[in-house]
Backbone as JSON, one array per atom type, in Angstrom:
{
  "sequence": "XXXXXXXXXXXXXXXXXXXXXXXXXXXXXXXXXXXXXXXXXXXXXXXXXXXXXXXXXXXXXXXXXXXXXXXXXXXXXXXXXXXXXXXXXXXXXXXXXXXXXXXXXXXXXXXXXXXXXXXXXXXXXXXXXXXXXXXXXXXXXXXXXXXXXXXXXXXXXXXXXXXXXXXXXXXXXXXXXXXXXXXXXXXXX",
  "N": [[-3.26, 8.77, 8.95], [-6.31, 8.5, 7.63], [-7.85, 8.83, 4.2], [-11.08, 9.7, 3.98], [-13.45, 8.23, 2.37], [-15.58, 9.82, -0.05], [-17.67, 8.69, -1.65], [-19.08, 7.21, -0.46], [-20.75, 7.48, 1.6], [-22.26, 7.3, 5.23], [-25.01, 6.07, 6.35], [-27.65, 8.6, 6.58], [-29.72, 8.85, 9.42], [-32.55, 11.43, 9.95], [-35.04, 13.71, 12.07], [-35.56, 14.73, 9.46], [-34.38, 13.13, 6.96], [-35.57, 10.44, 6.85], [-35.59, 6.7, 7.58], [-34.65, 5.26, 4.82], [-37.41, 3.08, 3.22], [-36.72, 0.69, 1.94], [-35.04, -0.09, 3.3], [-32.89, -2.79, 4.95], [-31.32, -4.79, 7.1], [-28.61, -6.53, 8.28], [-28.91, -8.7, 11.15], [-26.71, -9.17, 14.1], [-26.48, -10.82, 17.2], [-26.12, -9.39, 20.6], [-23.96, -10.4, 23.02], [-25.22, -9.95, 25.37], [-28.12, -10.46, 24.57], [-29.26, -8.37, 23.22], [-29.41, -7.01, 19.74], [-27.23, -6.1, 16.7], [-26.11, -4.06, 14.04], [-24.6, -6.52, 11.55], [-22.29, -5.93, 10.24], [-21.4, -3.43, 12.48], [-21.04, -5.06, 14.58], [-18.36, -7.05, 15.39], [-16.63, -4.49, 15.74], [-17.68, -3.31, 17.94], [-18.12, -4.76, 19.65], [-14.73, -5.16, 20.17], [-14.24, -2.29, 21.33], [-15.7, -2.59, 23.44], [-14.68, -4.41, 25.16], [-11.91, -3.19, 24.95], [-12.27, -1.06, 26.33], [-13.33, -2.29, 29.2], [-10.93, -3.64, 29.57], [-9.6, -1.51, 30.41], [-10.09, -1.16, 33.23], [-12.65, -0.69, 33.04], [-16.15, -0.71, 33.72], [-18.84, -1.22, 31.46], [-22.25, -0.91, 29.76], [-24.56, -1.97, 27.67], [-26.98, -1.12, 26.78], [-29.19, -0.23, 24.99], [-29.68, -1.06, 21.35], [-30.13, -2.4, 18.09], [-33.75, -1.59, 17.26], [-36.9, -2.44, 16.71], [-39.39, -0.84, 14.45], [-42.31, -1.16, 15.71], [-41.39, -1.12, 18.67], [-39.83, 1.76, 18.61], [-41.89, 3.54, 18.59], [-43.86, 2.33, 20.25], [-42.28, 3.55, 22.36], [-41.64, 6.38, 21.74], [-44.39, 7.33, 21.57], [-44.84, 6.7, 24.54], [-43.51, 8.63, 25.74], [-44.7, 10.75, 24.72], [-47.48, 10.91, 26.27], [-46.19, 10.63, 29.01], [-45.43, 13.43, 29.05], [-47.93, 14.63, 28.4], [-49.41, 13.94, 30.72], [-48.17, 14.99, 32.29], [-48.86, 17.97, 31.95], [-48.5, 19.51, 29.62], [-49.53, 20.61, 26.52], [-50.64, 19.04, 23.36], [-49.51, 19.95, 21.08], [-46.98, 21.0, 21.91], [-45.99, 18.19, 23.64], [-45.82, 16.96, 21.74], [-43.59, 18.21, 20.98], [-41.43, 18.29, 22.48], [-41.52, 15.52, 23.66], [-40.03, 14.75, 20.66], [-37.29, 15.76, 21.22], [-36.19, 14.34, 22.67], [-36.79, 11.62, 22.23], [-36.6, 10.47, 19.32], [-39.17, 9.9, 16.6], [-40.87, 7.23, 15.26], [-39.19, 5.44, 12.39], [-37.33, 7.69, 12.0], [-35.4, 7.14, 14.14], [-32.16, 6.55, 14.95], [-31.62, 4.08, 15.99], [-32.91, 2.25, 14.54], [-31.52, 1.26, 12.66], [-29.75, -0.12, 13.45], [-27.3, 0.07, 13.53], [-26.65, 2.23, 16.14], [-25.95, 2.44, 19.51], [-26.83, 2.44, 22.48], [-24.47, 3.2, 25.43], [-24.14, 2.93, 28.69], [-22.51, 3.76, 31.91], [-21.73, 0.99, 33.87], [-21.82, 1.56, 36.68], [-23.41, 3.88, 36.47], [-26.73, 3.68, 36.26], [-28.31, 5.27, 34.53], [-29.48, 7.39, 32.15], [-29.01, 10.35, 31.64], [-27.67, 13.73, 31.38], [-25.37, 13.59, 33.24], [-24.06, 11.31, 32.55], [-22.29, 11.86, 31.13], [-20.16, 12.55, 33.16], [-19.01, 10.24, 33.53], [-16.28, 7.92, 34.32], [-16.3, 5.89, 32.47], [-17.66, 6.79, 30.1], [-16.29, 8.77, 29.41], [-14.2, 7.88, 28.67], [-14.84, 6.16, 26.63], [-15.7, 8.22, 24.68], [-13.31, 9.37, 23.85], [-12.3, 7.27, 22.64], [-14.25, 6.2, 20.61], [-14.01, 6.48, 17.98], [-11.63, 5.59, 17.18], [-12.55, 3.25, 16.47], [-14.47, 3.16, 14.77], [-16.8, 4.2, 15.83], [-19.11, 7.02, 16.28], [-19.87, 9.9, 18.98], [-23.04, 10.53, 18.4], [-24.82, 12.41, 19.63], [-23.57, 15.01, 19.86], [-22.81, 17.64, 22.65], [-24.23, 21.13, 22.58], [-24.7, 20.75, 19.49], [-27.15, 20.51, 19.39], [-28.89, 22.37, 17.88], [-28.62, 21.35, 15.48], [-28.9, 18.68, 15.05], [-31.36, 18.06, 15.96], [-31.83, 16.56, 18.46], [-31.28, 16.65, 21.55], [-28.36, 16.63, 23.62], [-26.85, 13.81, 23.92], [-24.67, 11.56, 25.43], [-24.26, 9.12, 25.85], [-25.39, 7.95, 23.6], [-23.79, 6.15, 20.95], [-22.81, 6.11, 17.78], [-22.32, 3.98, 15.01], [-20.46, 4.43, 12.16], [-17.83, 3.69, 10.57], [-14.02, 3.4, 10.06], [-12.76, 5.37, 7.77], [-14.38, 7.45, 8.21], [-15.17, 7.99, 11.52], [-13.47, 8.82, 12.58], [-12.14, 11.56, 10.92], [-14.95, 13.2, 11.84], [-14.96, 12.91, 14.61], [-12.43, 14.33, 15.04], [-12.62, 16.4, 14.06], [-14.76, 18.07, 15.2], [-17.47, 17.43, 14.64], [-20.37, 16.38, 14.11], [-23.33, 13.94, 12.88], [-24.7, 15.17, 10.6], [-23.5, 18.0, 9.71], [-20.99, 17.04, 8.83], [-21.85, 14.72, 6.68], [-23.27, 16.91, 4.95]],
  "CA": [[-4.58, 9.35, 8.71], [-7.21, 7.87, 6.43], [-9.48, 10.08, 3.9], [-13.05, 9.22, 3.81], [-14.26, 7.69, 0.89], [-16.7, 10.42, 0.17], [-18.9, 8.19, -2.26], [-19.55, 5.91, 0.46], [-21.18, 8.36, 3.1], [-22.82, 7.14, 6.2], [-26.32, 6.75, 6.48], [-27.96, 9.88, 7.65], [-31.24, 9.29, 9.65], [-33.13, 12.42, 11.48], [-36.12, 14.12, 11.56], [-35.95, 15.7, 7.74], [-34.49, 11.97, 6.71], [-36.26, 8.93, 7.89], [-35.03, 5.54, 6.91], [-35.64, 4.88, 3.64], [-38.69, 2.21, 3.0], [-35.98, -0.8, 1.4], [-33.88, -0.37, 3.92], [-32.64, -3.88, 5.78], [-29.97, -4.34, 7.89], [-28.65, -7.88, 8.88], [-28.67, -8.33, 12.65], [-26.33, -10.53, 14.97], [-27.15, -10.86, 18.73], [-24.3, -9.22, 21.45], [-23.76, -11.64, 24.41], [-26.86, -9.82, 26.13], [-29.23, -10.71, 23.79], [-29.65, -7.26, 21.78], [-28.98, -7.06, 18.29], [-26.46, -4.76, 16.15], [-25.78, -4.34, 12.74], [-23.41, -7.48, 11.69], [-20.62, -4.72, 10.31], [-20.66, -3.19, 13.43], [-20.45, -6.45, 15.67], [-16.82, -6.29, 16.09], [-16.08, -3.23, 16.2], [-18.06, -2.9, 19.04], [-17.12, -6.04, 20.87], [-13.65, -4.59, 20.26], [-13.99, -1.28, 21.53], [-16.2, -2.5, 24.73], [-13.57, -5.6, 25.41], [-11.1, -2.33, 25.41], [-12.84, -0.69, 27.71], [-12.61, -3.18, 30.51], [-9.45, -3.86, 29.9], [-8.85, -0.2, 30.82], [-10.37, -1.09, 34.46], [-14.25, 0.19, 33.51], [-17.52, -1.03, 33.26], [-19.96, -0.18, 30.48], [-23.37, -2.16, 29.49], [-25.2, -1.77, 26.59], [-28.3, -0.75, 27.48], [-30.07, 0.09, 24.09], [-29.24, -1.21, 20.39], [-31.46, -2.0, 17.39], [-34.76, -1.37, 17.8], [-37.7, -2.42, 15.69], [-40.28, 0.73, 13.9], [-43.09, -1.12, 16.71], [-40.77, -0.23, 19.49], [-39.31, 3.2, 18.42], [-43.28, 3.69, 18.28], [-44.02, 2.96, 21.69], [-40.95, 4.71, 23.27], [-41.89, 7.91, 21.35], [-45.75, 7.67, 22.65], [-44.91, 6.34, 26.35], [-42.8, 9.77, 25.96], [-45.88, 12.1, 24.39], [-48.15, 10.3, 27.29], [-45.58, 11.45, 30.21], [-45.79, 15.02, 29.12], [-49.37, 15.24, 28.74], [-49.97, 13.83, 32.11], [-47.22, 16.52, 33.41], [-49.41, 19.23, 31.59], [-48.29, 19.93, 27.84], [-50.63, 20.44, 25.32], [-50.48, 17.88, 22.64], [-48.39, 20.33, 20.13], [-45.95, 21.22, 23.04], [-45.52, 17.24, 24.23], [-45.12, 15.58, 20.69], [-42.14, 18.68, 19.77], [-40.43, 18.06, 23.4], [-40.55, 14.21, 23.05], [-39.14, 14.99, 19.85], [-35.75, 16.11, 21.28], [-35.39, 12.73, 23.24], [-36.95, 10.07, 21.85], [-36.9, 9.86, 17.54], [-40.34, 9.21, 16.32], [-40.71, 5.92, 13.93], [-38.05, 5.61, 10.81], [-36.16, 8.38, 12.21], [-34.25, 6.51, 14.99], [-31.24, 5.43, 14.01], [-31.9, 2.97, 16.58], [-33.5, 1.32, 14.13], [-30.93, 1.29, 10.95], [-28.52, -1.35, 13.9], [-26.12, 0.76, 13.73], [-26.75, 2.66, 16.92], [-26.11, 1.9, 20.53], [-26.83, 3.16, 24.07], [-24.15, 2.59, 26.41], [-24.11, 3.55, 30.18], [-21.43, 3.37, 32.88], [-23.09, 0.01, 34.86], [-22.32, 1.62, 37.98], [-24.63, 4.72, 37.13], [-27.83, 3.39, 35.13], [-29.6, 6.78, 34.23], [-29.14, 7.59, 31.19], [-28.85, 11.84, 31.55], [-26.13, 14.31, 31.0], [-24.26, 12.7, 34.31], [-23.66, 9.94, 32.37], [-20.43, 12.14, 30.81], [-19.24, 12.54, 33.96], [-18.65, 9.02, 33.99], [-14.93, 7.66, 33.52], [-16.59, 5.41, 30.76], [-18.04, 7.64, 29.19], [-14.7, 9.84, 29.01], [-13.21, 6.86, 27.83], [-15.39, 6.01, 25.2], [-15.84, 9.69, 23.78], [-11.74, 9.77, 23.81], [-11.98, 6.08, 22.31], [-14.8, 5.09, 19.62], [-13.96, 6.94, 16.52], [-10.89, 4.52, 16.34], [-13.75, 1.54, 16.47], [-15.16, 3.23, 13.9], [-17.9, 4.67, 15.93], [-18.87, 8.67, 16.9], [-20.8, 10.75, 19.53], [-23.63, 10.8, 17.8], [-25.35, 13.61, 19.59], [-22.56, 15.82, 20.99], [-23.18, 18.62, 22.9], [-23.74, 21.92, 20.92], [-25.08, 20.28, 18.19], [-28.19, 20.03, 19.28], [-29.91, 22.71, 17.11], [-28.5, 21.1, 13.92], [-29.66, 17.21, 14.92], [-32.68, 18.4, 16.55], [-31.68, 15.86, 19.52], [-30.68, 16.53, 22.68], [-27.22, 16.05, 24.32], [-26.61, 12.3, 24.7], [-23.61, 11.59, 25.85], [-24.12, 7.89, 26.13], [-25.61, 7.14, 22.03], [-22.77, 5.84, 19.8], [-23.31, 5.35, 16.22], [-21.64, 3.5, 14.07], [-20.04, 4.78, 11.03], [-16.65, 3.39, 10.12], [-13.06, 4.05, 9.87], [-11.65, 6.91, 8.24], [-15.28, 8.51, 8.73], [-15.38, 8.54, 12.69], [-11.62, 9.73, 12.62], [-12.79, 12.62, 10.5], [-15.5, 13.79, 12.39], [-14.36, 13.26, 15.92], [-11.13, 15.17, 14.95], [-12.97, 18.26, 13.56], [-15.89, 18.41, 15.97], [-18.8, 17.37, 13.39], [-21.66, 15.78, 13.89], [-22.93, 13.68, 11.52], [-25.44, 15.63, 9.43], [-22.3, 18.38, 9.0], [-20.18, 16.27, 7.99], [-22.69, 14.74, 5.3], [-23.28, 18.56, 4.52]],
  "C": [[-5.1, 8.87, 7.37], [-8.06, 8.96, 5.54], [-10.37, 9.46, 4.07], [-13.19, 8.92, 2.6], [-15.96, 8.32, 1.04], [-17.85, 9.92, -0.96], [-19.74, 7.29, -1.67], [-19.89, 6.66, 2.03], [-22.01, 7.54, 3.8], [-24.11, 7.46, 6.26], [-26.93, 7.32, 7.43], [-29.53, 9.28, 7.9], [-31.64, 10.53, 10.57], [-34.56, 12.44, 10.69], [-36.82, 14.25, 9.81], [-35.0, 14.5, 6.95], [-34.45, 10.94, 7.05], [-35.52, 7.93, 6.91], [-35.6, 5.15, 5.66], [-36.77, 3.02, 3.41], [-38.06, 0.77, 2.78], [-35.21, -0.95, 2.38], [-33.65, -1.66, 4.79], [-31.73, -4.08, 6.31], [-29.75, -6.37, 8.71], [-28.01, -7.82, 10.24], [-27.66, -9.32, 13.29], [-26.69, -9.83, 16.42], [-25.77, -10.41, 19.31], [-24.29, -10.37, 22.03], [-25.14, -11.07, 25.45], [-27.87, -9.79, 25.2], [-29.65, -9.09, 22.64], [-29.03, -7.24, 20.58], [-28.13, -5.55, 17.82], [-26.21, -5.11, 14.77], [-24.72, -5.4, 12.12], [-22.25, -6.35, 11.56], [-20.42, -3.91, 11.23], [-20.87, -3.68, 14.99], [-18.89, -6.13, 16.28], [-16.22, -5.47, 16.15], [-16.33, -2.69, 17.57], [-17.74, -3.77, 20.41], [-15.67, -5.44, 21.22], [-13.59, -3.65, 21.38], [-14.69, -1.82, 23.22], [-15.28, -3.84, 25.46], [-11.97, -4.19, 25.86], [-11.2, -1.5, 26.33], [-13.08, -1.24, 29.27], [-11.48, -3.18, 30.61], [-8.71, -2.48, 30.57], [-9.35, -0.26, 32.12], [-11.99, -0.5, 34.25], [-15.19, -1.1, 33.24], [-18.5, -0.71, 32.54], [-20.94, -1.52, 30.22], [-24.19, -1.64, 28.38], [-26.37, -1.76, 26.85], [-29.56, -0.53, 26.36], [-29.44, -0.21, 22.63], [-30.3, -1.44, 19.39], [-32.98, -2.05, 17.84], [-35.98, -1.61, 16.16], [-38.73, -1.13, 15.82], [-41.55, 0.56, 15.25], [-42.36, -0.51, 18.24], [-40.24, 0.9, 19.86], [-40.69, 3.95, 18.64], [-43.47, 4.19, 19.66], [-43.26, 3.61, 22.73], [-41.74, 6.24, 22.8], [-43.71, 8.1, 22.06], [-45.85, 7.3, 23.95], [-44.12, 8.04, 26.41], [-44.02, 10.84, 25.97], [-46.79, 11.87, 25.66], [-47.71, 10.78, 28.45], [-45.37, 12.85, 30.09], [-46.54, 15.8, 28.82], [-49.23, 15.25, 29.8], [-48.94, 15.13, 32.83], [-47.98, 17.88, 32.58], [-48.95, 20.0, 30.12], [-49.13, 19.3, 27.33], [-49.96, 19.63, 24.34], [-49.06, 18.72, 21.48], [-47.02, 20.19, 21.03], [-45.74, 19.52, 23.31], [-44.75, 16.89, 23.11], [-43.75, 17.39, 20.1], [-40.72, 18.69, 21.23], [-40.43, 16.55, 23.44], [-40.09, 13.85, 21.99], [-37.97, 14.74, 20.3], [-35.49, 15.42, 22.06], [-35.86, 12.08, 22.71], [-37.46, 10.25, 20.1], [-38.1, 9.57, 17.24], [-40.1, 8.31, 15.06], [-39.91, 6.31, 13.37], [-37.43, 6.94, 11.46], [-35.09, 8.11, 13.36], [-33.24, 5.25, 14.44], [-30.69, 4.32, 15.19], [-32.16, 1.59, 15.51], [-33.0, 0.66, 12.89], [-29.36, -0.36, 11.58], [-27.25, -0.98, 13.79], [-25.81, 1.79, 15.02], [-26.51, 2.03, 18.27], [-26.18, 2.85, 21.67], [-25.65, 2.23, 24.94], [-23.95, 3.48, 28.05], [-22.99, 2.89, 31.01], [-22.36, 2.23, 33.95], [-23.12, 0.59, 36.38], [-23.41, 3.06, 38.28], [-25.15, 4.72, 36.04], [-28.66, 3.98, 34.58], [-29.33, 7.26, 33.06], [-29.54, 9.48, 31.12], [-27.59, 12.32, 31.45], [-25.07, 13.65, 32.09], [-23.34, 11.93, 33.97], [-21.91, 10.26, 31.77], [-19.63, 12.41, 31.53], [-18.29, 11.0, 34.11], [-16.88, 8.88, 33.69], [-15.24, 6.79, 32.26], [-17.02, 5.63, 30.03], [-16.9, 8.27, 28.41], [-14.23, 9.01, 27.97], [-13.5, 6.79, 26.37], [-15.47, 7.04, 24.1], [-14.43, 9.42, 23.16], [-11.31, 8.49, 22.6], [-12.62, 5.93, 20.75], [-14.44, 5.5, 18.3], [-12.31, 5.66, 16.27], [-11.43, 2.78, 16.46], [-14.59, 2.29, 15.31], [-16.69, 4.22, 14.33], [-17.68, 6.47, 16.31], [-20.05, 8.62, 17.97], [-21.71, 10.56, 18.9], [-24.38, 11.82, 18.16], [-24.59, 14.72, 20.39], [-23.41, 17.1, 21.33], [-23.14, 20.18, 22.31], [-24.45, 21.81, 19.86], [-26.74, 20.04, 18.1], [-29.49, 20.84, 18.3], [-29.52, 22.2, 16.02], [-29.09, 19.5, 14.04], [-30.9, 17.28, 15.37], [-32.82, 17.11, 17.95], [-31.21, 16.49, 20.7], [-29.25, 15.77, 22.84], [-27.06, 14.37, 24.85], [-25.27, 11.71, 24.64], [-23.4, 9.59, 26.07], [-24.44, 6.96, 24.35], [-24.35, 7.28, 21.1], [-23.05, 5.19, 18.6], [-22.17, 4.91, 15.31], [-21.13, 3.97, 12.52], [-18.78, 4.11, 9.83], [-15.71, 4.0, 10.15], [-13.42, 4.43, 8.45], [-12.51, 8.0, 8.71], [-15.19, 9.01, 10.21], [-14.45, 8.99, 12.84], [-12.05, 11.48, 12.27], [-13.46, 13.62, 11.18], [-15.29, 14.35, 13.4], [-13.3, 14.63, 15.6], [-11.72, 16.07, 14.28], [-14.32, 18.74, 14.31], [-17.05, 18.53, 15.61], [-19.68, 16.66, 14.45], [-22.28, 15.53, 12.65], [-23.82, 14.2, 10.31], [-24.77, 16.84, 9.06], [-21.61, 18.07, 8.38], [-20.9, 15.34, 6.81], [-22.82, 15.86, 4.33], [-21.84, 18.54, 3.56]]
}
């Protein structure tokens, strides 16, 4: 067991802190064309190379994301719950709790990823039924990565249950967390 090097905390994005303004992040490409933070390239190759090898399938379905795209995700979201009948306050504080508005998706810091079981492409709570899901929960903190929105947690990240977003942090941090049932704006705390 590793400590944490608590001068070297993990950057926190949510609602109540957005990415700060300097922030840059150098990108490399996976093998499907999306981008991830270079420092957590192989970790993630790793961990999804271990995951086959255990007999599954997983696909990366969502990784960095530029501030124009976090944009239109969050208003194609406010847009589908007008047209279903929420008033404008009511849409933009329920596509809140799925989709990050600008600088607060840590979509966008390349350290984030969506992955889904390829044989079921929906990205909802189901998706933890999956066996690669299981896997991965059971798995990424020794790749360095966590849950990032476990279940539970959702009044302290102001996200919703996603069972499929893995964020990147590093060893001894995702050790840490996983193994005490944090999330990561507690464990910043």
């Amino acid at each position: 067991e590793q400590t944490p090097d608590l001068e070297q905390l993990p950057l926190l994005v949510n609602l109540w802190n957005p990415l700060p303004e300097d922030y840059t992040v150098e990108l490399e490409k996976l093998d499907n064309g999306l981008q991830i933070a270079a420092e957590a390239r192989p970790a993630l190759e790793q961990m999804l190379s271990d995951c086959e090898a255990a007999g599954l399938d997983v696909t990366v379905c969502s990784a960095y994301r530029t501030e124009s795209t976090q944009n239109r995700l969050y208003q194609n979201k406010i847009a589908r719950l007008r047209a279903a009948g929420y008033s404008r306050e009511e849409a933009l504080e329920e596509a809140g709790r799925w989709v990050a508005p600008p600088c607060t998706s840590e979509h966008q810091t390349g350290l984030a990823v969506d992955i889904m079981a390829t044989d079921y492409p929906v990205l909802d709570e189901k998706q933890a039924q999956t066996e690669e899901q299981q896997w991965l929960m059971e798995h990424c903190w020794e790749y360095g990565f966590i849950l990032r929105y476990p279940e539970g947690k959702e009044s302290i990240t102001a996200i919703q249950y996603e069972p499929w977003h893995f964020r990147y942090v590093g060893l001894p941090h995702a050790y840490y967390i996983m193994q005490n049932g944090l999330c990561l704006e507690e464990y910043i705390d």
